[in-house]
XYZ file of C-alpha atoms in Angstrom:
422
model
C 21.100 -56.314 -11.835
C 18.317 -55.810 -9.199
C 19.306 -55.382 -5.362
C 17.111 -55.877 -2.340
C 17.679 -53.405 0.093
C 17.390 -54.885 3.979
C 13.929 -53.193 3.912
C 11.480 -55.460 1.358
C 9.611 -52.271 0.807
C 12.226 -50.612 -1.426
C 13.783 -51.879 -4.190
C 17.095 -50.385 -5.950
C 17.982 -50.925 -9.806
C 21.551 -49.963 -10.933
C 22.978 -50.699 -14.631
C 25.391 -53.431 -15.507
C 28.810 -53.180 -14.792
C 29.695 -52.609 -17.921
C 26.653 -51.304 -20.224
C 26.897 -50.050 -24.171
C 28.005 -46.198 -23.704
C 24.856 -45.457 -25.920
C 22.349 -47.299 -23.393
C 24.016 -46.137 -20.099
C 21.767 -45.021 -17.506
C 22.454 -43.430 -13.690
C 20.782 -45.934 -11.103
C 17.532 -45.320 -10.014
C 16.078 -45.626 -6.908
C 12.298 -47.024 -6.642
C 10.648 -46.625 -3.013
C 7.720 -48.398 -2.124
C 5.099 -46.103 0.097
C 3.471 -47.414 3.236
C 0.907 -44.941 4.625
C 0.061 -44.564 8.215
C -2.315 -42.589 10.365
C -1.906 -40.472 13.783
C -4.098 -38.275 14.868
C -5.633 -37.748 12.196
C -2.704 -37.040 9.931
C -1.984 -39.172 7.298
C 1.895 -39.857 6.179
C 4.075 -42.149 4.698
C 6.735 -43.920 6.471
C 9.070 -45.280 2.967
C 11.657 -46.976 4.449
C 12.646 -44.582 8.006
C 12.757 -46.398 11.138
C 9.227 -45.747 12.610
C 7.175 -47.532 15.727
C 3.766 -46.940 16.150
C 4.066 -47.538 19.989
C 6.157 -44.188 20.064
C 2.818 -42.444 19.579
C 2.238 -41.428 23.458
C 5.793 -40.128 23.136
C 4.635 -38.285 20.251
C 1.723 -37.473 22.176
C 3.361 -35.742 25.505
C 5.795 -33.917 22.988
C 2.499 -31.967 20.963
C 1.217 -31.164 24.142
C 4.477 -29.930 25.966
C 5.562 -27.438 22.991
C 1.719 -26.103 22.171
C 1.908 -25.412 26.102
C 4.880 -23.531 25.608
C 3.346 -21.228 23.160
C 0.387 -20.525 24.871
C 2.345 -19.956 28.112
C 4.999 -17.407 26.051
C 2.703 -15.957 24.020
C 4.993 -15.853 20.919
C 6.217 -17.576 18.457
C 6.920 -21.719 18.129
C 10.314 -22.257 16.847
C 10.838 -26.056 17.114
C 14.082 -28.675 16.030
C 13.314 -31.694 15.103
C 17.172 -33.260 15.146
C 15.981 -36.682 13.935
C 12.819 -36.399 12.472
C 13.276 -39.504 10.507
C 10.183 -39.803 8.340
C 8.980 -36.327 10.154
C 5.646 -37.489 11.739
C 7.010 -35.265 14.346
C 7.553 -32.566 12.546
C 4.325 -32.544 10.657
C 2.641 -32.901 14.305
C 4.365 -29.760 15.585
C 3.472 -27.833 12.504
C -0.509 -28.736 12.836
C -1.324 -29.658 16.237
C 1.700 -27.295 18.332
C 0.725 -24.566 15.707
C 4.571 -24.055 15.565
C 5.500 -20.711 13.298
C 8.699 -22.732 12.290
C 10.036 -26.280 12.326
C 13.080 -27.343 11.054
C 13.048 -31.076 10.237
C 16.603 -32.977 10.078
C 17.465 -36.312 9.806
C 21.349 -37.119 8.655
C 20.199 -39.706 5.968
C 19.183 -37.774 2.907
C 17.957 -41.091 2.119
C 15.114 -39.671 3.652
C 14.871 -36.093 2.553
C 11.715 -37.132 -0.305
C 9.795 -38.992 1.980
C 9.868 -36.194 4.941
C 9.362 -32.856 2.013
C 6.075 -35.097 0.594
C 4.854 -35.325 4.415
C 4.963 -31.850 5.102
C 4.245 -30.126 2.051
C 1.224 -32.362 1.768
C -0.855 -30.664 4.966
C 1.402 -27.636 4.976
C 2.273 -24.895 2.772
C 6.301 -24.228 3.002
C 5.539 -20.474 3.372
C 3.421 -18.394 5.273
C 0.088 -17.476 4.232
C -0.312 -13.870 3.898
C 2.564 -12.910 1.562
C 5.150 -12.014 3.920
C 7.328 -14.750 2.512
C 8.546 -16.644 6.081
C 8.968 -20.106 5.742
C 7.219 -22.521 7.615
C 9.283 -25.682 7.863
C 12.426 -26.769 6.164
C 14.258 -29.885 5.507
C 18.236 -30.526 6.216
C 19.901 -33.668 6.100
C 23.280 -33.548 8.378
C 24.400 -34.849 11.769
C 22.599 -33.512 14.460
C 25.332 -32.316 16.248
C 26.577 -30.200 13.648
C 22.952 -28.823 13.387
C 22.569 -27.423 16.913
C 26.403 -26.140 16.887
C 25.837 -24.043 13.897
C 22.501 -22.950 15.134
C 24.611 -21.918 18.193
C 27.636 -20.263 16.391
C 24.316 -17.965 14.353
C 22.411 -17.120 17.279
C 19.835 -19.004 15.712
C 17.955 -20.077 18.956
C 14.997 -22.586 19.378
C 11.894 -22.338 22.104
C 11.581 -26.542 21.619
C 14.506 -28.674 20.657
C 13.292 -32.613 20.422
C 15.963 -35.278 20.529
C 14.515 -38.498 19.416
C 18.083 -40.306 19.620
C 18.965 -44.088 19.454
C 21.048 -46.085 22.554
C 22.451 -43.564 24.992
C 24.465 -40.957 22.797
C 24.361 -38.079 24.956
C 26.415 -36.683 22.741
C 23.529 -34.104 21.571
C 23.368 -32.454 25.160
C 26.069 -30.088 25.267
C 25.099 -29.208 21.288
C 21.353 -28.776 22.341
C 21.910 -26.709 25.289
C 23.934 -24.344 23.051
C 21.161 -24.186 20.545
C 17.848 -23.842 22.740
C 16.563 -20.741 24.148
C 16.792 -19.841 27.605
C 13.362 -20.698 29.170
C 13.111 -22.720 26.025
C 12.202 -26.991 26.216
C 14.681 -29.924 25.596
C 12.880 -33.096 24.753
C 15.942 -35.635 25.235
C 15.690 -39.572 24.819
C 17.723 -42.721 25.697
C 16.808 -46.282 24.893
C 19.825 -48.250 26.281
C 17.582 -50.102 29.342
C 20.687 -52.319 29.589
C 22.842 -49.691 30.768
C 19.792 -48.286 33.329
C 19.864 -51.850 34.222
C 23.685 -51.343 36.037
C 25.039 -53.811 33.284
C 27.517 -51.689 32.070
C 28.424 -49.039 34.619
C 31.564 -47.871 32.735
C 29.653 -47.327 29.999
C 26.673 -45.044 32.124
C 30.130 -43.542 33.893
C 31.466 -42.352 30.060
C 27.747 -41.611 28.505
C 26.079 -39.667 31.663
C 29.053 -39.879 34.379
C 27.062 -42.226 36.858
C 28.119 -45.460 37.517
C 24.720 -47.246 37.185
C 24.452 -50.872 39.718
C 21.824 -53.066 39.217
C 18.713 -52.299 41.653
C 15.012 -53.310 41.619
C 13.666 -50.257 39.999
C 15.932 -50.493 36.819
C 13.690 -48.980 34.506
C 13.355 -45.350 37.014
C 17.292 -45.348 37.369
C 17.292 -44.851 33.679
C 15.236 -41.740 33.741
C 17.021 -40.754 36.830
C 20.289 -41.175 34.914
C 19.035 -39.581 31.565
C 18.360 -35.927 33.915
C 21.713 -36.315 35.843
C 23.861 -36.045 32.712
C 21.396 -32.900 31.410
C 22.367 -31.599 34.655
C 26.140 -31.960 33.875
C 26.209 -30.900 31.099
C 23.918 -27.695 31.611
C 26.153 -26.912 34.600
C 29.334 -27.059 32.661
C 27.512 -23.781 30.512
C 26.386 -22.357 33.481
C 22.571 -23.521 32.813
C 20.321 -24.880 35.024
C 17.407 -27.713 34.406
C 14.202 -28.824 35.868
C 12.167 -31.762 34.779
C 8.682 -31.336 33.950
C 8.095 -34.992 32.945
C 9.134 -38.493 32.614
C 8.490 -40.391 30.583
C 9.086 -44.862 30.515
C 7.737 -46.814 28.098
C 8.765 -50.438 27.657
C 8.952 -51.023 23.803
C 12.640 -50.351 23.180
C 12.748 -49.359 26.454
C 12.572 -45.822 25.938
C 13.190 -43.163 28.428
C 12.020 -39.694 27.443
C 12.272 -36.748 29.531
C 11.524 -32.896 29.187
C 13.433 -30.537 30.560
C 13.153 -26.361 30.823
C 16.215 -24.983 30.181
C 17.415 -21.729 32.587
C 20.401 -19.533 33.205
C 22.302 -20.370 36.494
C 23.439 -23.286 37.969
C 22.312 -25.746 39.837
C 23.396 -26.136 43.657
C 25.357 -29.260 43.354
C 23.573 -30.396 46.601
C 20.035 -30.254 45.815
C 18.650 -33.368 43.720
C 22.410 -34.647 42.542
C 23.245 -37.168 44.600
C 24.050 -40.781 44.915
C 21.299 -43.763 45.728
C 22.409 -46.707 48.009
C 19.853 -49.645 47.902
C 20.044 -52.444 50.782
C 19.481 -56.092 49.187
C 18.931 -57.132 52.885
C 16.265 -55.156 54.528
C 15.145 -53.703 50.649
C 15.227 -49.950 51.078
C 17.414 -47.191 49.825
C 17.710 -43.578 50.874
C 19.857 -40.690 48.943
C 23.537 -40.160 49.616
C 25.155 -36.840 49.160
C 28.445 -36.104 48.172
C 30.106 -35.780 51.511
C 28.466 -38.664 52.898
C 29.968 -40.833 51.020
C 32.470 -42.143 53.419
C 30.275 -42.851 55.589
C 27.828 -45.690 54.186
C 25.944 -47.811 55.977
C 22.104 -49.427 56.482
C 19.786 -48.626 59.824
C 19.453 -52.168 59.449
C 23.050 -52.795 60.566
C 23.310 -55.903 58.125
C 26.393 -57.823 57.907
C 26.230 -59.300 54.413
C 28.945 -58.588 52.401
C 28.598 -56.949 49.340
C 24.626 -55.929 50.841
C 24.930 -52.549 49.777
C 24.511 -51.268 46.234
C 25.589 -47.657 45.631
C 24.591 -45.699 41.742
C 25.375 -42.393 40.782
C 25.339 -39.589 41.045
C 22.004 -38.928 39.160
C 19.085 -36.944 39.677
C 17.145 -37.961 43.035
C 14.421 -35.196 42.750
C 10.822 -35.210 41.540
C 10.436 -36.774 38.000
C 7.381 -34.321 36.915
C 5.965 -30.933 37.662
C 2.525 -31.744 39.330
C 1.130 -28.313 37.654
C 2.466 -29.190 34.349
C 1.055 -32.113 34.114
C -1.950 -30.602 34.742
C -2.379 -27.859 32.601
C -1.060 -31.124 29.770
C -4.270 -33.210 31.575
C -6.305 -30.029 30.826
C -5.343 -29.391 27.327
C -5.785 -32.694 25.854
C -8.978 -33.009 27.284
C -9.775 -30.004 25.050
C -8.484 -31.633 22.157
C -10.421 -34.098 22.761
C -7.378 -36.401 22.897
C -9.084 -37.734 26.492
C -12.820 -38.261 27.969
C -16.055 -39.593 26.449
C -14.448 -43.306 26.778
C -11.199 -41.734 24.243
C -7.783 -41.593 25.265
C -7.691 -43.945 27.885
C -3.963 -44.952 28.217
C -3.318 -41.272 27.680
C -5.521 -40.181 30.090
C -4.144 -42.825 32.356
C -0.234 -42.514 32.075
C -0.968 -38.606 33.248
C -3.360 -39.199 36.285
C -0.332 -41.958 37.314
C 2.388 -39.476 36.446
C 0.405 -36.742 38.480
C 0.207 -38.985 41.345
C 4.066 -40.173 41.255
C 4.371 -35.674 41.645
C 3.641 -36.046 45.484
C 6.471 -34.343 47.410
C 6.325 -37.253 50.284
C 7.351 -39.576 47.655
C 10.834 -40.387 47.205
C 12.934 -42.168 44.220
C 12.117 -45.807 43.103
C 9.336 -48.084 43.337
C 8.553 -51.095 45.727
C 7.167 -53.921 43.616
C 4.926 -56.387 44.788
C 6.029 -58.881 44.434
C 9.085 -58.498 46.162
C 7.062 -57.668 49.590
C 5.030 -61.224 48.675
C 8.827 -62.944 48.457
C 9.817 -61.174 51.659
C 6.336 -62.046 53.377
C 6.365 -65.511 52.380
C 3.021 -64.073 51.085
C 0.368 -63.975 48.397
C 1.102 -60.622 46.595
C -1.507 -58.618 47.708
C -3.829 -56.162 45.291
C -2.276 -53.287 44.259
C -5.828 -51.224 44.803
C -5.852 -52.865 48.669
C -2.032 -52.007 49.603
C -2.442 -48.276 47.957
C -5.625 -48.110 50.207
C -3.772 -49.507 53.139
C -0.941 -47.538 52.960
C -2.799 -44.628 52.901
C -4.918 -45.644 55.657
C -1.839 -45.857 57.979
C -0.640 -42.693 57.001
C 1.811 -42.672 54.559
C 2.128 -41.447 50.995
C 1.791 -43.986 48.216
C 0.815 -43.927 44.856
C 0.810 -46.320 41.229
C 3.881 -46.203 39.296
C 3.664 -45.262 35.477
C 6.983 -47.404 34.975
C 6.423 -50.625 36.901
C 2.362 -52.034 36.471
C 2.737 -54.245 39.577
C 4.465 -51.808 41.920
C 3.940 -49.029 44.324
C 5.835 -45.459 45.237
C 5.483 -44.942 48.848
C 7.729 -43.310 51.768
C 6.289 -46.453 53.964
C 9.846 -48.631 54.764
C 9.895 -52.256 53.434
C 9.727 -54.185 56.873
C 6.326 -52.159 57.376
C 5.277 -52.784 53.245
C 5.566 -56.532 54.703
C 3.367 -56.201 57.876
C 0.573 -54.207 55.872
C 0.274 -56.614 53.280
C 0.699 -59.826 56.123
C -2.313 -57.845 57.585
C -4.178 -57.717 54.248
C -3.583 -61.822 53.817
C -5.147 -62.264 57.254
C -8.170 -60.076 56.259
């Protein structure tokens, strides 16, 4: 009997249910290979969930942990929890120059197709004879990983998280098994959630309640950092973002985050974010203003103000970081002589978004045009405009057609009236 599995590249035989004892075989398993490229490395995928648009991802990740080790001066000890067919893992080991990667994914399923990856570009020990191992394979839950990592003492400098939905299950585990100073690479991919569709369910994941507001797809990141920041605080850890990251297949939200003892003052960057439908802007809330909410704009519509949170209101990137990432990957090569463009791109946006004078969210055009009664103007004119009348502004990496600035929404709508008339 011959049964396809859900994926038409694997195919499994088992024996009849009732076979002649002399002819009696165990089932095998035949998997079909499908080879893909990244940077340069070649692996096979089998039959592991893998997207090619998850490369930049990928990318940022290589970067952020060979940064690390050039910045500590010691050894790369990385964690793949779900390396799935361990492209990551096999990047770390070559392009991060990690001095040990263990690569885990809780379908053993797997296990063949991520030990041929590897141990195809990279010896499993150490040149040199000392006998320390490079890389190895596990196959259990992630979770249970990171706990017994914790329970040994058996600490990471770069832990990546390449989870499915919003689990944030893996947090508390992750924060037990990193070392201090070390790099948490966490993910979400639930954009329905960061969309305030299911606010009990953002409330029991990352304990905001999440309301729908026009930059959806920034709440989500926002969200993501605020329940790292719980849970870190519950330990007695602190976190800072060096990046964010929003790309729109999936969605996926990926953030880094440096892990430090101490905690957090409770009123610096963890806070609530009430958005005005009426007049369109939003401003930060803190704890103990809560009972007091209310526009400038004095509007009367009921039900006019939307309130999320609390979640992280602070900067999304470290403008330095970024840099130094900027820097290295143009000595890669990953960037300049017309290569690299989107990558060179999403950086020079995400070092922009690191202004100070910028707050949360993003105005999108389109919305001033609607409020205008308005062509939507260029976003290259209303940056320059903005700018020209003094306030911050800047692209966003989340939103193509929209703008960060600290300029209020009536006077978004006057500049861009002004621009019509031009």
């Amino acid at each position: 009997m011959i049964l396809l599995s859900p994926n038409p590249t694997c195919i499994l035989t088992l024996k009849p249910l009732n076979p002649p004892i002399s002819k009696s075989k165990p089932p095998t398993i035949f998997c079909k290979s499908e080879f893909k490229s990244e940077r340069g490395l070649e692996f096979d995928v089998g039959d592991t969930f893998f997207r090619h648009e998850s490369a930049t991802g990928r990318d940022l990740g290589v970067l952020a942990a060979s940064l690390h080790k050039k910045h500590n001066n010691k050894h790369l000890k990385v964690l793949d929890a779900m390396c799935g067919c361990g492209i990551r893992s096999l990047r770390y080991l070559v392009e991060s120059n990690a001095d040990f990667v263990l690569a885990n994914d809780a379908d053993d399923v797997h296990r063949r197709v991520v030990l041929s990856n590897l141990s195809k570009r990279v010896s499993r020990i150490e040149d040199g004879g000392n006998g320390r191992r490079r890389w190895v394979v596990t196959n259990d839950d992630a979770n249970r990983v990171m706990m017994e990592c914790c329970l040994k003492r058996d600490y990471f400098d770069f832990i990546d998280i390449d989870s499915f939905g919003s689990d944030s299950s893996f947090l508390r585990s992750a924060f037990g098994a990193v070392r201090f100073g070390g790099l948490l690479y966490v993910t979400s991919t639930d954009g329905y959630t960061s969309g305030g569709h299911r606010p009990l369910h953002s409330l029991s994941s990352y304990g905001a309640y999440i309301r729908p507001m026009p930059y959806c797809n920034e709440l989500g990141l926002r969200m993501l950092i605020g329940g790292a920041i719980r849970e870190a605080a519950v330990l007695g850890y602190y976190v800072t973002p060096l990046f964010s990251y929003y790309s729109y297949h999936g969605p996926v939200f990926r953030v880094l985050l440096r892990v430090d003892r101490g905690k957090l003052p409770i009123s610096r960057h963890y806070n609530f974010i009430r958005h005005c439908t009426e007049c369109g802007n939003s401003e930060a809330i803190s704890w103990d203003k809560l009972g007091q909410l209310n526009c400038p704009c004095n509007s009367n519509v009921l039900g006019s103000l939307v309130v999320s949170g609390p979640l992280w209101t602070g900067p999304l990137h470290s403008e330095s970081y970024l840099k130094e990432m900027l820097n290295l990957a143009e000595e890669w090569g990953w960037i300049g002589n017309n290569t690299g463009k989107d990558l060179e791109k999403l950086l020079k946006y995400m070092i922009d978004e690191s202004d100070p004078q910028l707050p949360f969210g993003y105005i999108k055009l389109d919305e001033v045009s609607s409020r205008g009664k308005i062509n939507s103007p260029s976003l290259r004119s209303m940056l320059s405009s903005l700018q020209k009348n003094g306030y911050s502004a800047s692209r966003s990496h989340i939103e193509s057609n929209a703008i960060k600035t600290n300029c209020p929404m009536s006077m978004c709508v006057v500049i861009a009236k002004e621009l019509q008339a031009c």
